[in-house]
CSV table of C-alpha atoms in Angstrom, one decimal:
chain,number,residue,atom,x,y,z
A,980,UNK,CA,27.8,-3.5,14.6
A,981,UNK,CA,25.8,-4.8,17.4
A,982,UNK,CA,21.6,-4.7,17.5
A,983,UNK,CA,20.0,-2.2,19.3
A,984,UNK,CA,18.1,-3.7,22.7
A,985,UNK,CA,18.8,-7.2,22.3
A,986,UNK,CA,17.1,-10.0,23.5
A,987,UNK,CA,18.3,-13.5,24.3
A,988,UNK,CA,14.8,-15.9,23.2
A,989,UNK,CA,15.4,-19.8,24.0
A,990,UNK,CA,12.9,-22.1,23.1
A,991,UNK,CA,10.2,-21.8,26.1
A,992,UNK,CA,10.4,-17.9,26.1
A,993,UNK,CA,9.8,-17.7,22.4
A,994,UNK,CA,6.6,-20.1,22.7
A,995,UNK,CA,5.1,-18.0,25.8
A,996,UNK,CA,6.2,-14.8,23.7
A,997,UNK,CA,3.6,-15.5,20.5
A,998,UNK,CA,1.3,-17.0,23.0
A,999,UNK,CA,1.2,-14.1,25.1
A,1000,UNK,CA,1.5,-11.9,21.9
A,1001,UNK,CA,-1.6,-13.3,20.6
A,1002,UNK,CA,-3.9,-12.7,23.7
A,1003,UNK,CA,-2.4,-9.2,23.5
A,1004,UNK,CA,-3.6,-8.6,20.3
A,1005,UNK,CA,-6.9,-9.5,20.8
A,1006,UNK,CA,-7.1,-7.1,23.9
A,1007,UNK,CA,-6.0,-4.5,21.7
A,1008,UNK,CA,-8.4,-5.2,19.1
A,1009,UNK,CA,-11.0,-5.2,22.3
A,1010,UNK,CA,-9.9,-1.8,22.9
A,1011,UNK,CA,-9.7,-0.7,19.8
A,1012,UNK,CA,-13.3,-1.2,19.5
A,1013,UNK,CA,-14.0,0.7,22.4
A,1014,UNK,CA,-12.1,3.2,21.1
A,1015,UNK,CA,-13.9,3.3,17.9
A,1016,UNK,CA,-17.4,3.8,19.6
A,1017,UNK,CA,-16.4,6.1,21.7
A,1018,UNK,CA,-15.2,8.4,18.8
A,1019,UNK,CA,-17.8,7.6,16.5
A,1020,UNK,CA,-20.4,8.8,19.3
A,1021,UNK,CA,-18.4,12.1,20.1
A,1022,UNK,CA,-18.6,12.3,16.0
A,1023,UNK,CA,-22.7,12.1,16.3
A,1024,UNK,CA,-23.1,14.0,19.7
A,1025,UNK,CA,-21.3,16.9,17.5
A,1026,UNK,CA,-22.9,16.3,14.5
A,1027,UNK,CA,-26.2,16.9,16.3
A,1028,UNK,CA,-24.9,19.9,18.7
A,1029,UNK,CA,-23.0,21.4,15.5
A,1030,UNK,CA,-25.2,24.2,15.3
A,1031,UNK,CA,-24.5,25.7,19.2
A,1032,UNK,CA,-20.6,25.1,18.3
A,1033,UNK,CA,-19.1,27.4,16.5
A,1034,UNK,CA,-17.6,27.2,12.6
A,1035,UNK,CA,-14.0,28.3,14.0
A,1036,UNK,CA,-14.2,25.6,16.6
A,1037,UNK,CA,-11.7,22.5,16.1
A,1038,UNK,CA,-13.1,20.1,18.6
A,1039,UNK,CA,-14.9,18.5,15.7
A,1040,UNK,CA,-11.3,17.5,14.5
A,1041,UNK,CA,-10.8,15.1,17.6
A,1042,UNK,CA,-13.4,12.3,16.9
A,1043,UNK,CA,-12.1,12.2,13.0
A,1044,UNK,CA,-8.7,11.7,13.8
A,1045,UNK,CA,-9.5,9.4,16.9
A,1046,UNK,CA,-11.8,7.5,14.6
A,1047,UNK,CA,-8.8,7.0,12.0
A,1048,UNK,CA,-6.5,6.3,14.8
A,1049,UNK,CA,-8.6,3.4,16.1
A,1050,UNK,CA,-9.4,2.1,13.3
A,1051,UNK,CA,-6.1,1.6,12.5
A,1052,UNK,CA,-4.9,0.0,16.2
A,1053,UNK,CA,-7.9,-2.4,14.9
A,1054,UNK,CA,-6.2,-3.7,12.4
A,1055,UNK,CA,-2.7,-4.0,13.5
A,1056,UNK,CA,-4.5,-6.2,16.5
A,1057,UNK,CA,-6.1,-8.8,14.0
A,1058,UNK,CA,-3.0,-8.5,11.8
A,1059,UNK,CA,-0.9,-9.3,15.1
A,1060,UNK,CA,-3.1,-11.8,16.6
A,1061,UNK,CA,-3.2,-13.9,13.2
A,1062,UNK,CA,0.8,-13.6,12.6
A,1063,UNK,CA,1.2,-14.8,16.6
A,1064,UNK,CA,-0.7,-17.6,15.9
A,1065,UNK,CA,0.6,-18.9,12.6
A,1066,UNK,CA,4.1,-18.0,14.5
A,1067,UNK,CA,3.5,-21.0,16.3
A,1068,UNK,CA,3.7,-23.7,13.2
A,1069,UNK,CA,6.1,-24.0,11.0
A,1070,UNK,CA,3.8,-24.5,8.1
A,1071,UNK,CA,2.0,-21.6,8.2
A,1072,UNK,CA,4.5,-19.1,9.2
A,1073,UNK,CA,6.1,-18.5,5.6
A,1074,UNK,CA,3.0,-16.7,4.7
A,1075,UNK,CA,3.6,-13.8,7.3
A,1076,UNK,CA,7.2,-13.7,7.2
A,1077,UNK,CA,6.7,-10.7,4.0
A,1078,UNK,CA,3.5,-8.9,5.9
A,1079,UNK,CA,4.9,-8.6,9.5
A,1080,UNK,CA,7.6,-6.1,8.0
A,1081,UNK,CA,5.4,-4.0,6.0
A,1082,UNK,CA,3.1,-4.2,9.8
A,1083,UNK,CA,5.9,-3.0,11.5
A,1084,UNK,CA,6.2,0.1,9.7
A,1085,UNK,CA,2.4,0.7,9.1
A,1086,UNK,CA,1.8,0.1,12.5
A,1087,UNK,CA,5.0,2.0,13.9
A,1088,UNK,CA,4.7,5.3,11.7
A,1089,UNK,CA,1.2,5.5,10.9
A,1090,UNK,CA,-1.3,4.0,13.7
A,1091,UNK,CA,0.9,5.3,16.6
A,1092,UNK,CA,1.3,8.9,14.9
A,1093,UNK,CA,-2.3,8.9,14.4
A,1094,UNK,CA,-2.7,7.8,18.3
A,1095,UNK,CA,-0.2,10.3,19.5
A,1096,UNK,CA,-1.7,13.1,17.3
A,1097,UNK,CA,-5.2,11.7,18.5
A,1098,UNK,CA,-4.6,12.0,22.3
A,1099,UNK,CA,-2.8,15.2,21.9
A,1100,UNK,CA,-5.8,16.7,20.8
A,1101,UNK,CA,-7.9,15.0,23.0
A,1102,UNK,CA,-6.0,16.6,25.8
A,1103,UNK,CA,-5.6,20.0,24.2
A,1104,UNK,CA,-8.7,20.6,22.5
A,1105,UNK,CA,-11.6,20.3,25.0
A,1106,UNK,CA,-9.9,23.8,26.5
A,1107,UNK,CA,-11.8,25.5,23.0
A,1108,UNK,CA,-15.2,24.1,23.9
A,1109,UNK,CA,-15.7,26.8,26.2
A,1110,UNK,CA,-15.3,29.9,23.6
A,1111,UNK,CA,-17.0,27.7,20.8
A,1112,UNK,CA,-20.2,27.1,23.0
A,1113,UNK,CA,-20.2,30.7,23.8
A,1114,UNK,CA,-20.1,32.2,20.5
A,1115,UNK,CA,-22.6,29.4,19.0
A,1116,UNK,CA,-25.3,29.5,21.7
A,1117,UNK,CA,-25.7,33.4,21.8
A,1118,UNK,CA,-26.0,33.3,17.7
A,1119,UNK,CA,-29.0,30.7,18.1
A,1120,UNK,CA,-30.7,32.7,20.7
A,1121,UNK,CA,-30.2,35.8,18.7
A,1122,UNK,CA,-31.9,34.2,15.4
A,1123,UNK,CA,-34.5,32.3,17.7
A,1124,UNK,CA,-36.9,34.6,16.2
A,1125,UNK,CA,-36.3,34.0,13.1
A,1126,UNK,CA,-38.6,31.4,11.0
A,1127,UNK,CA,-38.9,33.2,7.7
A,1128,UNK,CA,-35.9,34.1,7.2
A,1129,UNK,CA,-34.1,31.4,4.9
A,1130,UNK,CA,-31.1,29.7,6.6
A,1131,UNK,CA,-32.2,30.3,9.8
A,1132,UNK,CA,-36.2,28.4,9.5
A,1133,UNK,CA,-35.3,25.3,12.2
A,1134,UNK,CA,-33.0,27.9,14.7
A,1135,UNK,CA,-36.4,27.6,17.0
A,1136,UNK,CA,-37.1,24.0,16.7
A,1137,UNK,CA,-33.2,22.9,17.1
A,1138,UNK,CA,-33.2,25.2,20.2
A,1139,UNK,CA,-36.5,24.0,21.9
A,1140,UNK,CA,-35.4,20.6,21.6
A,1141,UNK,CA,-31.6,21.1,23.0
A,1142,UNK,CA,-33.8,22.9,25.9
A,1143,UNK,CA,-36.2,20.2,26.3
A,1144,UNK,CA,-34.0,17.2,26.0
A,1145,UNK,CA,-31.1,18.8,28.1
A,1146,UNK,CA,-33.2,20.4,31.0
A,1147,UNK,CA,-31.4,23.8,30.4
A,1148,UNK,CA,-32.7,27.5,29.6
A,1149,UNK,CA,-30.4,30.0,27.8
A,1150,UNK,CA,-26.7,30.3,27.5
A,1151,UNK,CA,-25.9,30.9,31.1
A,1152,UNK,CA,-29.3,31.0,32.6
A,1153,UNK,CA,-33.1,32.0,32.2
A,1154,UNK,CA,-32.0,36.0,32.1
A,1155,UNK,CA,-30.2,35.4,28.8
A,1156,UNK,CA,-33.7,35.3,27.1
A,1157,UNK,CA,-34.5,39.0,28.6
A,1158,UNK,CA,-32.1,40.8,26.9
A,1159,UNK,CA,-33.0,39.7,23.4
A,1160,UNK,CA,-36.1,39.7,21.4
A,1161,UNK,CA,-36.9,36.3,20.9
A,1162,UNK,CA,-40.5,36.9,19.6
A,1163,UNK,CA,-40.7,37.0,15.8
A,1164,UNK,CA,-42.2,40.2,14.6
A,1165,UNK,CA,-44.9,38.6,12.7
A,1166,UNK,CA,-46.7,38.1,16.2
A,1167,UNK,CA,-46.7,41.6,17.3
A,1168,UNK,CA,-49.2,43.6,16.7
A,1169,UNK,CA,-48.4,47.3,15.4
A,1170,UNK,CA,-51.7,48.8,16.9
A,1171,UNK,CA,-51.0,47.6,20.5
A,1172,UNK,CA,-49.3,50.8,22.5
A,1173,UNK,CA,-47.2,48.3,24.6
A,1174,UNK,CA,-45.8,47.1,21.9
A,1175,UNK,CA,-45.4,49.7,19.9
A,1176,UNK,CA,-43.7,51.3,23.9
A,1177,UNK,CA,-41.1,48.5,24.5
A,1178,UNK,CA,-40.2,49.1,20.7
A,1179,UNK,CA,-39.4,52.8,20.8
A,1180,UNK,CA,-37.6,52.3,24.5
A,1181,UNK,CA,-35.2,50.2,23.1
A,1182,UNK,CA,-32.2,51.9,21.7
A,1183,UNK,CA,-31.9,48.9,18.5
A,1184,UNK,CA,-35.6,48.9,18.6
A,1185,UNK,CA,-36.2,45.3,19.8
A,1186,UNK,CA,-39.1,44.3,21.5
A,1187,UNK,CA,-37.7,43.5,24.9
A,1188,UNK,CA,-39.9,40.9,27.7
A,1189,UNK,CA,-38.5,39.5,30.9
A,1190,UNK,CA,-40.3,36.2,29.7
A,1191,UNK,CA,-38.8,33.1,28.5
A,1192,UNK,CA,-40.3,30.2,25.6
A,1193,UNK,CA,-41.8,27.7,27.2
A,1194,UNK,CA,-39.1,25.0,26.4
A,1195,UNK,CA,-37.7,26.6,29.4
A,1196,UNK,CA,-40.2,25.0,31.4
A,1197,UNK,CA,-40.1,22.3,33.7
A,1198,UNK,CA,-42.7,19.6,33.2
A,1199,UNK,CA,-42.0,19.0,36.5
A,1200,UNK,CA,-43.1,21.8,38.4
A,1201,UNK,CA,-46.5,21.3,40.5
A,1202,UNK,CA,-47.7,24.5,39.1
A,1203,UNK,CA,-48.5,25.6,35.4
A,1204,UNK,CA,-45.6,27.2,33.6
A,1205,UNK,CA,-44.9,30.6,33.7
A,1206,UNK,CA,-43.5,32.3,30.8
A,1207,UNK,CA,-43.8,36.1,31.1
A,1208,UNK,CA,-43.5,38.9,33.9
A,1209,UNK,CA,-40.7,37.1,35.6
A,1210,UNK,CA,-39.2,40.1,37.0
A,1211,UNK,CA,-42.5,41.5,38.8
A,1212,UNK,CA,-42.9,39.9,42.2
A,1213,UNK,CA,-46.8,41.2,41.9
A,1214,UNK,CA,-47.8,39.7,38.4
A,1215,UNK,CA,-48.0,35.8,39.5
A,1216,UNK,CA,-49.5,35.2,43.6
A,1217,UNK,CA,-47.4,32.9,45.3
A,1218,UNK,CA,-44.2,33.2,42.8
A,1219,UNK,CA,-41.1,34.6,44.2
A,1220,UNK,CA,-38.8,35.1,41.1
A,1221,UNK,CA,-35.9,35.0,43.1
A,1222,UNK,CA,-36.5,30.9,43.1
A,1223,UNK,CA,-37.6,30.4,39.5
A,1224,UNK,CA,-36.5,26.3,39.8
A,1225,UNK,CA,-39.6,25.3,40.9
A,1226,UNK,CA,-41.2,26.6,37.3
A,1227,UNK,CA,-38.3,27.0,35.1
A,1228,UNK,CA,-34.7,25.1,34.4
A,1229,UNK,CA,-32.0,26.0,36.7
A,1230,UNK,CA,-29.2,25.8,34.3
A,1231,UNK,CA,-27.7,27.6,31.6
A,1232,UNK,CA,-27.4,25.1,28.3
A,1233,UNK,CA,-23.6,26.6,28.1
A,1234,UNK,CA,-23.0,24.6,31.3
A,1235,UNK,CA,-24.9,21.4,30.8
A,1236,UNK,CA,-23.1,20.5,26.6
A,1237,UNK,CA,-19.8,21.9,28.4
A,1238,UNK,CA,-19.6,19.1,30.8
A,1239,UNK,CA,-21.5,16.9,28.4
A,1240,UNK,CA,-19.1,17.5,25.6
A,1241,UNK,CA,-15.9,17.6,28.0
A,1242,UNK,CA,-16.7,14.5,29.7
A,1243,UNK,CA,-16.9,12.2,26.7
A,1244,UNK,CA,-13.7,13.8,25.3
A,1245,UNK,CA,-12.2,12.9,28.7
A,1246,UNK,CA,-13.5,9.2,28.4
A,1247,UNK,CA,-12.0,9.3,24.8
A,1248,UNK,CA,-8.7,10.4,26.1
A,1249,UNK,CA,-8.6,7.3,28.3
A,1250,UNK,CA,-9.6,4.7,25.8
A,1251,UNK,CA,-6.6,6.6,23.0
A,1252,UNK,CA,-4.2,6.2,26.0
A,1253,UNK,CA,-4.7,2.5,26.9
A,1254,UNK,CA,-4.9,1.7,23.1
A,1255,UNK,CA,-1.4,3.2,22.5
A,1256,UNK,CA,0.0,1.8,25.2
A,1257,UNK,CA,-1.0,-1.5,24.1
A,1258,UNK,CA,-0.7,-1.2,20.6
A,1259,UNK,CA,3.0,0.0,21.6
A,1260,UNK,CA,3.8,-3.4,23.4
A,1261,UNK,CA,1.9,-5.5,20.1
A,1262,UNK,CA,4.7,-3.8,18.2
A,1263,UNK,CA,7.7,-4.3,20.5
A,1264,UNK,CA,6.6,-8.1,20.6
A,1265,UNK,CA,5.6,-8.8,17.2
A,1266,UNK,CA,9.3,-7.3,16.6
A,1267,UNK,CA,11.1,-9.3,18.9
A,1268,UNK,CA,9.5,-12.4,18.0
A,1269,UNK,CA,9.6,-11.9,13.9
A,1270,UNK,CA,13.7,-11.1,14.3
A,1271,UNK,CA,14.2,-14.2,16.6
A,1272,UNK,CA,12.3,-15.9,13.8
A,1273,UNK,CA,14.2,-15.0,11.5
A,1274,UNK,CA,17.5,-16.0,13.2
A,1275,UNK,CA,16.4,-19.8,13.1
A,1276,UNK,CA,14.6,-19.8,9.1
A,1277,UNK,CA,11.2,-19.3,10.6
A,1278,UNK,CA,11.1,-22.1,13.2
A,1279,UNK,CA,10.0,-21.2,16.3
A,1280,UNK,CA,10.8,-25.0,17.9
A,1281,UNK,CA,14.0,-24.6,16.1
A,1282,UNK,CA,17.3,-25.5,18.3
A,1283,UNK,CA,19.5,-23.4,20.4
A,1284,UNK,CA,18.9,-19.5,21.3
A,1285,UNK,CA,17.9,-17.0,19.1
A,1286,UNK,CA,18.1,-13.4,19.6
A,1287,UNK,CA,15.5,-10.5,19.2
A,1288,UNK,CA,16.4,-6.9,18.6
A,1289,UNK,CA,14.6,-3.7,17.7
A,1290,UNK,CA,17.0,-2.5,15.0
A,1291,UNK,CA,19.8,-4.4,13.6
A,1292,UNK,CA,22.5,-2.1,14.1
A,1293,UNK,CA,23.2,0.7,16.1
A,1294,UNK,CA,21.5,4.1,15.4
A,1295,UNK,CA,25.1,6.1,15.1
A,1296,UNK,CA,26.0,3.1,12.6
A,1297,UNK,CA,22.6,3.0,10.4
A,1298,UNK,CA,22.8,6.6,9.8
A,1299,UNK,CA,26.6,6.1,9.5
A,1300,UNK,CA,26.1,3.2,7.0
A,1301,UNK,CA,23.3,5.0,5.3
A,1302,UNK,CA,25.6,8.3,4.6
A,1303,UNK,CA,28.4,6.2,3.2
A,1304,UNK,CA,25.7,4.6,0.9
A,1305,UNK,CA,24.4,7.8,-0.8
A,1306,UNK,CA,27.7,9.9,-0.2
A,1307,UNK,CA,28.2,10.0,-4.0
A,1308,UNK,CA,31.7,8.6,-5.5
A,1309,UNK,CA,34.2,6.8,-3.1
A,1310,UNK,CA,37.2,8.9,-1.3
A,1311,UNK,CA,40.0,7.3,-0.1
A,1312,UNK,CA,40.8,6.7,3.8
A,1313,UNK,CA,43.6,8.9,5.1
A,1314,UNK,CA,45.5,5.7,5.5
A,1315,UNK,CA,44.6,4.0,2.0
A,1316,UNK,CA,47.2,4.6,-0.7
A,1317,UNK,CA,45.2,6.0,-3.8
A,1318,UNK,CA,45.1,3.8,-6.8
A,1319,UNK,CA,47.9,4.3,-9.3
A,1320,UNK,CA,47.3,5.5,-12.6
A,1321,UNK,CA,48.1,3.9,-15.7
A,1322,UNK,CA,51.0,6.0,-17.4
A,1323,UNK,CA,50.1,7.1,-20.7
A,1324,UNK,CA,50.1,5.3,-23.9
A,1325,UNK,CA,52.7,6.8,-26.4
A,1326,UNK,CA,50.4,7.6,-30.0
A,1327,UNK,CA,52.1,6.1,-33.5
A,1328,UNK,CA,54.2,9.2,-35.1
């Protein structure tokens, strides 16, 4: 049965094959790390943003698994790096000759499933983002008003600050905040018959301003913030409220943690793919060089030419091979003459 992929190894090409393996392990180790930053600061920029995403959401599934995955590439490049090395001396190769299998299949099944299920949902998953924001932003503008009510106390402070530290107003822009009531009713006062007027005109009896908090506002602005009668071109001299970005945020937060969010999945993508495809070429080396190992007793200055494969056998045989094994009791060959039977023994009268 002959190996699958082989490779002839003679002396020089084995040397500049652990040599090269082990700078190629510490590049994916590099990477790795990268990786692993970039994941674990997706996993906090969500972990902050988690309450304008919403529950049904999976995005928060990608930095977990691309955490995992990265972790894992990690440690198959120190693994590799240190088995490259002691590759290189006879006298401390022994060691790794019983860890590089175990590697192999660790780093083979595991880490690359992990990075294949990792940039598959780095690809897929930022597509969600845009329902997920939609439905989680308009849920914290609509309990913006409410501070008492238990659950719900830090729904105004979380949104203020995403305001404030994002430069954005609303979910798609300032308007949003003129179709709900985002004043708590503790501050209105019964007596007053505007109040009491905007109530009763509202169909679900909220008390309905074209004005806006004033996290909305840009500290910018060479004029003092206005908040309320955006709509009337008379209330506020010299304010045209068709060009509110002097005075107020220009952007919606739905656009602003959209791109925010998207563009550090997209730089996460990039990191998953240049880690498999390195961690893919650790393993094709470290295989090569442990079966051309093994093919001269562990001696990499060992004489003549040794030969690396992937598998030892082809895959039709193996699975043949492996049938055979667990096929239960033996049958003869069409052309093997069964065994002949023992004629009975005659019993004593």
């Amino acid at each position: 049965m002959a190996p699958v992929l082989p490779l002839v190894l003679p002396l020089q090409p084995r040397i500049r094959l652990a040599q090269g393996l082990w700078l190629l392990s510490w590049l994916l180790v590099l990477v790795g790390g990268l990786t692993l930053l970039c994941s674990g600061h997706l996993l906090v920029q969500l972990w902050h943003l988690g309450t304008f995403l919403a529950p049904s959401c999976p995005f928060s599934a990608l930095p977990q698994v691309a955490l995992a995955a990265s972790a894992v590439a990690l440690g198959t490049g120190l693994v590799s790096s240190g088995a490259s090395r002691a590759s290189l001396d006879a006298e401390q190769y022994p060691p790794w000759r019983g860890v590089l299998g175990p590697l192999l299949v660790a780093g083979t099944a595991g880490g690359g499933g992990l990075l294949v299920l990792a940039l598959g949902l780095a690809l897929a998953l930022p597509g969600t983002l845009d329902t997920g924001l939609e439905e989680g932003l308009g849920s914290a503008l609509a309990h913006y008003k409410d501070t008492e009510v238990p659950g719900r106390c830090q729904a105004k402070r979380l949104l203020d600050e995403l305001q404030l530290r994002y430069h954005c107003c609303g979910r798609h822009g300032y308007k949003d905040w003129f179709g709900i009531q985002w004043v708590s009713n503790r501050y209105l006062d019964p007596n007053d018959h505007d109040v009491v007027d905007r109530i009763q005109s509202n169909v679900e009896g909220l008390y309905l301003i074209d004005g806006v908090p004033f996290s909305c506002c840009n500290p910018h602005s060479p004029r003092p913030c206005l908040q309320s009668q955006l709509s009337d071109p008379h209330a506020h001299p010299l304010f045209d409220p068709r060009q509110p970005n002097l005075n107020l945020w220009p952007q919606g937060c739905h656009e602003v943690l959209l791109g925010h969010l998207q563009g550090l999945a997209s730089t996460l993508a990039n990191t998953l793919a240049v880690t498999f495809l390195l961690q893919t070429l650790v393993l094709l080396g470290l295989r090569y060089l442990q079966t051309a190992l093994e093919g001269l007793g562990g001696v990499i200055d060992g004489e003549g030419e040794a030969q690396g494969y992937l598998f030892p056998a082809g895959l039709k045989d193996m699975l043949k091979t492996a049938w055979l094994q667990g096929a239960g009791p033996h049958r003869p060959a069409p052309g093997e003459a069964p065994p002949e039977e023992e004629p009975p023994k005659e019993g004593l009268p």
